[in-house]
Coordinates of C-alpha atoms and ligand atoms in Angstrom, one line a residue:
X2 CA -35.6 -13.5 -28.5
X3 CA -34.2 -10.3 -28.5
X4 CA -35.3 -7.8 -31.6
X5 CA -32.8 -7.0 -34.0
X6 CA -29.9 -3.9 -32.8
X7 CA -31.5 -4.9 -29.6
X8 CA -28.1 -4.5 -27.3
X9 CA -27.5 -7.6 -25.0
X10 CA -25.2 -8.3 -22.1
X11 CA -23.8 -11.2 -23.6
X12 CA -22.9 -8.8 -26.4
X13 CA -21.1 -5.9 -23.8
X14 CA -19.5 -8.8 -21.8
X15 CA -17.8 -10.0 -25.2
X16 CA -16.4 -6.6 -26.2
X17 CA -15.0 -6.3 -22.7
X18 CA -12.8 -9.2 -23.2
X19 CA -10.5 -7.5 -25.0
X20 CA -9.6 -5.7 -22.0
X21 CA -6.6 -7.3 -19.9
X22 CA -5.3 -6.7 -16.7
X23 CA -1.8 -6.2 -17.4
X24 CA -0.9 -7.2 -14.3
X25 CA -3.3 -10.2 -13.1
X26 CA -2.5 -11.6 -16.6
X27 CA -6.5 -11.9 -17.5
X28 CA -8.9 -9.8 -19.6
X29 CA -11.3 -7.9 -16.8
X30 CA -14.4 -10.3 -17.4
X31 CA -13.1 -13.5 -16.6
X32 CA -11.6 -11.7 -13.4
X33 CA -15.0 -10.7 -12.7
X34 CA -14.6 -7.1 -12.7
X35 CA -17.4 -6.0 -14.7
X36 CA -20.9 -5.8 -12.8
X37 CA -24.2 -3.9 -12.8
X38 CA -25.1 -3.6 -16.7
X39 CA -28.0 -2.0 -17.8
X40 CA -29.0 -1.5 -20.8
X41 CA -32.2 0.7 -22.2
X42 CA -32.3 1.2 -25.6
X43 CA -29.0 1.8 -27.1
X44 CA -27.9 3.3 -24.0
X45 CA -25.7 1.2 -21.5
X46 CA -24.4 1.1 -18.4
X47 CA -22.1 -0.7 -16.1
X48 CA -19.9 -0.9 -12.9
X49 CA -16.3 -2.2 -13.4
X50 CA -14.9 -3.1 -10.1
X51 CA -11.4 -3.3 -9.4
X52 CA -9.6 -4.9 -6.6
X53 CA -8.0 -1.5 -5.3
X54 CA -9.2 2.7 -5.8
X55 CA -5.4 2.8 -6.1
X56 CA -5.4 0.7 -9.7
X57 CA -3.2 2.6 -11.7
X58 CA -4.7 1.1 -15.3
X59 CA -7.7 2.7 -13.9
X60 CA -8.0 5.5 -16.5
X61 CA -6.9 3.4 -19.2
X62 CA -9.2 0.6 -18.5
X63 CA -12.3 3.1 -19.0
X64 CA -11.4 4.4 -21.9
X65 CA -10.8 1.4 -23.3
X66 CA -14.3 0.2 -22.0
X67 CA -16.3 2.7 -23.7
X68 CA -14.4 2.3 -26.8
X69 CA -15.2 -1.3 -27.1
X70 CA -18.9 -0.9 -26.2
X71 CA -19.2 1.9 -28.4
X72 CA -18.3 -0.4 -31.2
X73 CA -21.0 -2.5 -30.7
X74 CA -24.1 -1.9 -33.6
X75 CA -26.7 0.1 -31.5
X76 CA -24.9 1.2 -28.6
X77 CA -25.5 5.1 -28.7
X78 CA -23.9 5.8 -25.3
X79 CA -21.8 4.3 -22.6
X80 CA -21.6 5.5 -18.7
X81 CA -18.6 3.5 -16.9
X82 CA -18.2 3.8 -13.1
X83 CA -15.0 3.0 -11.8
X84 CA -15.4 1.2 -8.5
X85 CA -13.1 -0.7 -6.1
X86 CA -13.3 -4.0 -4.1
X87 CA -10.4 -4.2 -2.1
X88 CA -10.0 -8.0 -1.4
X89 CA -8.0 -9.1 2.1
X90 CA -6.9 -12.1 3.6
X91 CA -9.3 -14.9 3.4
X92 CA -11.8 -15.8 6.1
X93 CA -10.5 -14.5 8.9
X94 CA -11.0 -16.3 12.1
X95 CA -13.3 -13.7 14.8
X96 CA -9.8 -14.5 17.5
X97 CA -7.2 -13.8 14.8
X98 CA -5.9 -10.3 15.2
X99 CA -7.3 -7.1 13.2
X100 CA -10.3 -8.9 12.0
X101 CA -11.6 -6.0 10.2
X102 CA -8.3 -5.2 8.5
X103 CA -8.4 -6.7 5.3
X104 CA -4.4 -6.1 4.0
X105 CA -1.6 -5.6 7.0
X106 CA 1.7 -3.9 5.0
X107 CA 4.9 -3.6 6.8
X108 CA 7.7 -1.2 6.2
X109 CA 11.0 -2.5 6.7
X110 CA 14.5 -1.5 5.9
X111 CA 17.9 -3.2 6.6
X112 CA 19.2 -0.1 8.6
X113 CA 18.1 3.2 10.5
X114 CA 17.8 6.3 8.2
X115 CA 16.9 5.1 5.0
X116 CA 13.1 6.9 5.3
X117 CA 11.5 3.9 5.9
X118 CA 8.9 6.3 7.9
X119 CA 8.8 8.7 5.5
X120 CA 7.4 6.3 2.8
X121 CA 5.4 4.9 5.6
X122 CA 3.3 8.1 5.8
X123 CA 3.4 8.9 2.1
X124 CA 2.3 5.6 1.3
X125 CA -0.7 5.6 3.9
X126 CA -1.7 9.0 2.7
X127 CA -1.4 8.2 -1.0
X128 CA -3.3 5.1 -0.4
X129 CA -6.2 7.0 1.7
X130 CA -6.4 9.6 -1.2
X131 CA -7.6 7.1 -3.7
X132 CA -10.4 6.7 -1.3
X133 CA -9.1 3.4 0.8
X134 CA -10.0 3.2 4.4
X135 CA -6.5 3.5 5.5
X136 CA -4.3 2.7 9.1
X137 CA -0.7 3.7 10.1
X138 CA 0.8 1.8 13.1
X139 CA 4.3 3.2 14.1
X140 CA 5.9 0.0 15.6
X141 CA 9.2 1.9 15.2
X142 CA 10.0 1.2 18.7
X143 CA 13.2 2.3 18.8
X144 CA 12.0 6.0 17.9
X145 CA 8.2 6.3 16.9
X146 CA 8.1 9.3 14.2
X147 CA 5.3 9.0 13.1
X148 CA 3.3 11.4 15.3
X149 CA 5.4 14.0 14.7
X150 CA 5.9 13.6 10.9
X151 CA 1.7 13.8 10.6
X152 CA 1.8 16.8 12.9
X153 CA 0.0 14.6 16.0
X154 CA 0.6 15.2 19.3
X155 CA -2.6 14.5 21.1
X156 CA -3.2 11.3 23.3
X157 CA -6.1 9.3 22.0
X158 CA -9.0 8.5 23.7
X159 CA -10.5 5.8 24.7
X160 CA -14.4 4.2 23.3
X161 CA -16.6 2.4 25.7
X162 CA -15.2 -0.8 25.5
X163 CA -11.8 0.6 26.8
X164 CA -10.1 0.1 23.5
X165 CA -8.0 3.3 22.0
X166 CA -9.4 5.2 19.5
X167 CA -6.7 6.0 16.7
X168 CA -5.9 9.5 15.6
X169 CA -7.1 10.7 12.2
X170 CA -4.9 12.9 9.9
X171 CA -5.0 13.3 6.3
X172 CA -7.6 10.7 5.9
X173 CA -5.3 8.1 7.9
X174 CA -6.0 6.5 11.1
X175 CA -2.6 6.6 13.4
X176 CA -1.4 4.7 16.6
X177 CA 1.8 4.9 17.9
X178 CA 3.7 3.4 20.2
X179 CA 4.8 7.6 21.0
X180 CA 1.3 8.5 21.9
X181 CA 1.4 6.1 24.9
X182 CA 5.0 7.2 26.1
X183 CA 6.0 9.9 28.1
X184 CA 7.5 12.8 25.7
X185 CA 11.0 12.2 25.4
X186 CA 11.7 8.7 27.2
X187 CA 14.1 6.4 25.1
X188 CA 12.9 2.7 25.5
X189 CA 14.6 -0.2 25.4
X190 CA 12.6 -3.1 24.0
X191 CA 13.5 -6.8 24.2
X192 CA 12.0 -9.5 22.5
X193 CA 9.2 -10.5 24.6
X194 CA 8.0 -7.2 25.6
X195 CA 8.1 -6.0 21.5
X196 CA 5.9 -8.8 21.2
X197 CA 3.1 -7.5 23.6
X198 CA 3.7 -4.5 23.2
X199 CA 2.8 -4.9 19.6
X200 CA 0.0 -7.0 20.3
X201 CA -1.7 -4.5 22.6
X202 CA -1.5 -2.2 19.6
X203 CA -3.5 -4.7 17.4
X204 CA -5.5 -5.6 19.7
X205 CA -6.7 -3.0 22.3
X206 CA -6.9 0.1 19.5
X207 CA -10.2 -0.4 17.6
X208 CA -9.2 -0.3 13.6
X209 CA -12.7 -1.0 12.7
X210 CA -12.5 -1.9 9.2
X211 CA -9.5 -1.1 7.2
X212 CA -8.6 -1.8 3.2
X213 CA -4.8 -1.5 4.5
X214 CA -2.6 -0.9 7.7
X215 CA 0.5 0.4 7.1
X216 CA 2.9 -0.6 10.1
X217 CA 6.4 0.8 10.0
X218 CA 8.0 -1.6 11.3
X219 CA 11.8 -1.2 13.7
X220 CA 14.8 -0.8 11.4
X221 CA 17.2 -3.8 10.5
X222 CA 16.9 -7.8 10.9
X223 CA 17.3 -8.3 14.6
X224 CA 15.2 -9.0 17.3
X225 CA 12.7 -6.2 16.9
X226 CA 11.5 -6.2 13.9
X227 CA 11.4 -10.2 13.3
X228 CA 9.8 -10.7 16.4
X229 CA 7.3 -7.6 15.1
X230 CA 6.6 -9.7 11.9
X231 CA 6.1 -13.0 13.7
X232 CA 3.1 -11.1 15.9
X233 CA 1.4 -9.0 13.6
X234 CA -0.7 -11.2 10.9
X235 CA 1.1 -9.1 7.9
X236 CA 0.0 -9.5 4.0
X237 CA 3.3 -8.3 2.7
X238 CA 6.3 -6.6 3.4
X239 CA 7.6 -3.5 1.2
X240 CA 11.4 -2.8 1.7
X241 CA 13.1 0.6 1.9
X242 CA 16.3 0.9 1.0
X243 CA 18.4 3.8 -0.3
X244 CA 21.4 3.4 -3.1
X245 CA 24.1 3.2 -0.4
X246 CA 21.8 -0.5 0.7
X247 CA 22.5 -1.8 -2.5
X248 CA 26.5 -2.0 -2.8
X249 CA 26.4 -3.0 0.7
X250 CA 23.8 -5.5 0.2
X251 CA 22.3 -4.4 3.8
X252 CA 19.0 -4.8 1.5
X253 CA 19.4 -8.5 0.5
X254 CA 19.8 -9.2 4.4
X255 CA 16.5 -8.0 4.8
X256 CA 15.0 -9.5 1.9
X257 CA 16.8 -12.9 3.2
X258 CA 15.2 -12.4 6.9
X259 CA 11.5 -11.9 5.9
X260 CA 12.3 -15.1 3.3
X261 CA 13.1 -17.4 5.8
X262 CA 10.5 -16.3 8.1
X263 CA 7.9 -16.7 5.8
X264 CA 9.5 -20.0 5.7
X265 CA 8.8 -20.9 9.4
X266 CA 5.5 -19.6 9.6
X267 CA 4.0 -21.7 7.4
X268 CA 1.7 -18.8 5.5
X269 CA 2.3 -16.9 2.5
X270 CA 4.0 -12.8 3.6
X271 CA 5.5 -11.8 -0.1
X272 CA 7.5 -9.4 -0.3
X273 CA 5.5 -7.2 -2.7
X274 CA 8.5 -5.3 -3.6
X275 CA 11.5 -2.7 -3.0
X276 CA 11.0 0.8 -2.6
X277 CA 15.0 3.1 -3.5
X278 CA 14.6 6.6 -1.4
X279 CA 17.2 9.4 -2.0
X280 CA 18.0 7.6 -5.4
X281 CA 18.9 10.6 -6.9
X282 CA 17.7 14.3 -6.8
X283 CA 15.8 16.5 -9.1
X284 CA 18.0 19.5 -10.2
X285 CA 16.0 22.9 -9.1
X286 CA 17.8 25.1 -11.2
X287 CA 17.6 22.5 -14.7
X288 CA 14.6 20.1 -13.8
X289 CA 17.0 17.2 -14.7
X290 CA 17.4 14.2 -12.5
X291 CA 21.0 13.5 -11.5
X292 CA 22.0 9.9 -9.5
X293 CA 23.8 10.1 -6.7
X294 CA 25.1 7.0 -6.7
X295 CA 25.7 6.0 -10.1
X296 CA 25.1 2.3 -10.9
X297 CA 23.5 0.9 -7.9
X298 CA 20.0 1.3 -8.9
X299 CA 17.2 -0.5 -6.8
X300 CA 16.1 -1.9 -10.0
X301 CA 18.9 -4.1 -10.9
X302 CA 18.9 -4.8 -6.8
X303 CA 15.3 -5.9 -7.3
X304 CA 16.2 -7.8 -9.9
X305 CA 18.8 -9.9 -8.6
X306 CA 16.6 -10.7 -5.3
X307 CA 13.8 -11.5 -7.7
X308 CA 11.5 -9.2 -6.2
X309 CA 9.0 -6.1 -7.5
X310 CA 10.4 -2.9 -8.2
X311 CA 8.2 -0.6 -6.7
X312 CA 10.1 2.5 -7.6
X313 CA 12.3 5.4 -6.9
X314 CA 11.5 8.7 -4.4
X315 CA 13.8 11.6 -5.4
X316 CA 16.1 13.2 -2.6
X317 CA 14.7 16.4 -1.9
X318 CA 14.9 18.9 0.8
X319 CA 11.3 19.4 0.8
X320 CA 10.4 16.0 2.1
X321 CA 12.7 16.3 5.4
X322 CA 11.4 20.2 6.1
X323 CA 7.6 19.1 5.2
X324 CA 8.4 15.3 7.7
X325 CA 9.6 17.9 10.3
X326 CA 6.6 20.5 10.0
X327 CA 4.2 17.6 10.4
X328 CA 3.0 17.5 6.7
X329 CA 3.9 14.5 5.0
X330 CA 5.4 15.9 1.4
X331 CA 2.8 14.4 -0.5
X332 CA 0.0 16.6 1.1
X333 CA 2.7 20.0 1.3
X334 CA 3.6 19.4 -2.1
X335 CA 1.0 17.4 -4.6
X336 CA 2.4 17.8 -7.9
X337 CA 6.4 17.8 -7.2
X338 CA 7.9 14.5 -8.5
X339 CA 8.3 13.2 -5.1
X340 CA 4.6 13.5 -4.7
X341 CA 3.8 11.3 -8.1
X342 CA 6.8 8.9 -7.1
X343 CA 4.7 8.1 -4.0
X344 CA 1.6 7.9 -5.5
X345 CA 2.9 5.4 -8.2
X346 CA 4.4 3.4 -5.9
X347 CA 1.2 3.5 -3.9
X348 CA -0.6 2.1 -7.5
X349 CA 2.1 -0.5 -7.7
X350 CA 1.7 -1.7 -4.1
X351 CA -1.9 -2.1 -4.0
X352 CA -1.6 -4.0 -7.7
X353 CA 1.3 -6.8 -6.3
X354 CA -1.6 -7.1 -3.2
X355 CA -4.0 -7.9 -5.5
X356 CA -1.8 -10.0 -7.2
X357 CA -0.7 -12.2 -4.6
X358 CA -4.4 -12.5 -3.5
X359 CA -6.0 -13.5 -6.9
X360 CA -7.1 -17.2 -6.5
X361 CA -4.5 -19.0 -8.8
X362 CA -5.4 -20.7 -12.1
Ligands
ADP25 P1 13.9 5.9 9.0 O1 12.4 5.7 9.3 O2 14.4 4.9 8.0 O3 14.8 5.9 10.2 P2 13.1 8.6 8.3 O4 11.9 8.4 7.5 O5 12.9 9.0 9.7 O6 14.0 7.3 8.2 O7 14.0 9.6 7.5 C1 15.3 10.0 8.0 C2 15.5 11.4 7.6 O8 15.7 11.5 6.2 C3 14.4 12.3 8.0 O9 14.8 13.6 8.4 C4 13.6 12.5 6.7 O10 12.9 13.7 6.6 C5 14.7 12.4 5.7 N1 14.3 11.9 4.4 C6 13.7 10.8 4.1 N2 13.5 10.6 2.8 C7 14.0 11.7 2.2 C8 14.2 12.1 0.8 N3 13.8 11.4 -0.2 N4 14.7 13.3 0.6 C9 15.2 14.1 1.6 N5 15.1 13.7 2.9 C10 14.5 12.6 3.2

C-alpha cells in the first residue's frame, strides 16, 4: 500500500487524460504517448512521446501536462520531455523498396510552375529542423531543381557496396536524378525508362533510415508522374497548386489521378492534403496580406475535393532569389511569414501521417 500523499502512476496517468490529441481524436494516454514515469517523493518525471518532432500541439501538450500533474496533492515538481516516435509503414518486407524509410511523401502538382519544388525543399528542411531524419529525391525528370535550389553541385560518391551515397545539405539527404546527368542535357523520359530510372534511385542510393523522403515528383497527370507513383512505395501524396489551379480545376485532375490510382493498387496512398503557393503576397511597405486572386482560395478547393488544407505560402520575391542562390527561403529567411507558412505546413503534414497511420478504433 502506498503511504498517504504518496504520488502513484496510476494517479499521473489519470490527470493526463484530460489531454486530447486534437487531431487523432484521443486523450494522449490511451494513444500511448506517455512513457518513462518516475516518481521520488513529490517530485515526477516522465517522457511523452509523440508520433512526429514536427507535432505542432507540442508546446501546448506540455504545458498542459505539467498543469495537470501539478494539481495532483503532493506533486511538488514536474519535468516533461518532449520526445518523438515517428511511426512508418507497417512491417516492411526486407525486398520491398526503401526498407529503412519509414514515411515516402510525394509532391505533385497538376502543371509545371506552381513551386511544387520549392515546397519540396522547404518542406524537407522544415521537417529535418524539428530533428527528423529527413530525404529529398528529385524525381522531377523533366528538369531536376533540386540541386541547384539546395546550392549542390557535387556528384556523390559511391559506399563499398557500390550504392550512392546521397548529398547532405541543411540537415537533408538529396539524390537527384541531375546529379547523374551531364550538366545541361534535356531528357526525354518514357514510361518504362521513368520506371527504372526511379527504381535505381530507390534502390541503388543507400537512405539508411529515414523518418520521411520527400520525392518531388514530375509535374501533371500523365505518364511520368503516375508511372513515378505506381514504382515508388509512397505513404501519401501532398498537392501543390497555386490560385490560378483552382478556377481551372487543373488541381482536382490531380487529386482525381492519385484517387483512382490508389484505387488500382490495392494499398492505402492518402492524399494528406493541398498545399496554395503564391496565394497572395505580403505587402512590404504595410505588412498587410493582399490576394491575388480573390475568391479562389485552396481552402474552399480543399473543401470541395474533401481533402486536408495544409495551408497557404505567400508570394514573395525572396523565395525565387533565395531558390536561385541555393538557399531554400526557409533557412535565408527564418522568421519571414513564408518561413512559418512552411513550417506549419510541415506540422500539419507530419500530423495527417500520423493520422492515417494510427491503428483504427
Ligand atoms: P515547379 O517545381 O512547380 O515547376 P518551382 O518550385 O521550380 O516550380 O518554382 C517555379 C518558380 O517560381 C521558381 O523560380 C521559384 O523560385 C518561384 N517560386 C515558387 N514559389 C514562389 C513563391 N511563393 N513566391 C515567389 N516565387 C516563387
Amino acid at each position: 500500500m502506498p503511504e498517504q500523499n504518496q504520488v502513484t502512476a496510476q494517479q499521473i496517468l489519470d490527470a493526463l487524460t484530460v489531454i486530447i490529441d486534437p487531431d487523432l481524436g484521443r486523450d494522449i494516454v490511451s494513444l500511448g504517448f506517455v512513457k518513462e514515469i518516475k516518481i521520488c517523493g513529490g517530485q515526477v518525471g516522465f517522457d511523452i512521446e509523440l508520433t512526429t518532432p514536427a507535432c505542432p500541439v507540442k508546446d501546448r501538450f506540455k504545458k498542459q501536462a505539467e498543469e495537470a500533474v501539478l494539481a495532483i496533492d503532493g506533486v511538488t515538481s514536474v519535468n516533461v520531455s518532449m520526445t518523438s516516435q515517428v511511426r512508418g509503414r507497417e512491417q516492411v518486407a526486407p525486398e520491398e523498396l526503401l526498407p529503412g524509410v519509414k514515411n515516402v511523401i510525394a509532391v505533385a502538382s497538376g502543371k509545371g510552375g506552381v513551386g511544387k519544388s520549392t515546397v519540396s525543399v522547404n518542406l524537407a528542411v522544415a521537417l529535418a529542423q524539428t530533428g527528423a531524419k529527413v530525404g529529398l529525391l528529385d524525381a522531377d525528370i523533366y528538369g531536376p531543381s533540386i540541386p541547384m535550389m539546395m546550392g549542390t553541385s557535387g556528384k556523390p560518391q559511391l559506399n563499398s557496396e557500390n550504392k550512392i551515397i546521397p548529398i547532405e545539405r541543411f540537415g537533408v539527404q538529396i539524390m537527384s536524378l541531375g546529379f547523374l546527368l551531364p550538366d545541361d542535357q534535356a531528357v526525354v523520359w518514357r514510361g518504362p525508362l521513368v520506371a527504372g530510372a526511379v527504381k535505381q534511385l530507390l534502390t541503388d542510393v543507400d537512405w539508411g533510415e529515414l523518418d520521411y523522403l520527400v520525392v518531388d515528383l514530375p509535374p501533371g497527370t500523365g505518364d511520368a508522374p503516375l508511372t513515378l507513383a505506381q514504382t515508388a512505395p509512397l505513404t501519401g501524396i501532398v498537392i501543390v497548386m497555386t490560385p490560378q489551379d483552382v478556377a481551372l480545376s487543373i488541381a482536382s485532375k490531380s487529386v482525381a489521378m492519385f484517387r483512382k490510382l490508389e484505387e488500382g493498387l490495392k494499398r492505402p496512398m492518402p492524399i494528406l492534403g493541398i498545399v496554395e503557393n503564391m496565394a497572395g503576397f505580403v505587402c512590404s511597405n504595410c505588412g498587410q496580406y493582399h490576394e491575388v486572386f480573390v475568391g479562389a482560395g485552396g481552402a474552399a478547393a480543399a473543401e470541395r475535393l474533401d481533402v486536408p488544407f495544409l495551408g497557404a505560402i505567400p508570394l514573395d520575391p525572396g523565395i525565387s532569389a533565395s531558390g536561385d542562390a541555393g538557399v531554400p527561403a526557409i533557412v535565408a529567411a527564418p522568421d519571414s511569414p513564408q518561413s512559418l507558412s512552411f513550417h506549419e505546413i510541415a506540422g500539419r503534414l507530419a500530423q495527417q501521417l500520423s493520422i492515417t497511420q494510427m491503428p483504427k478504433g
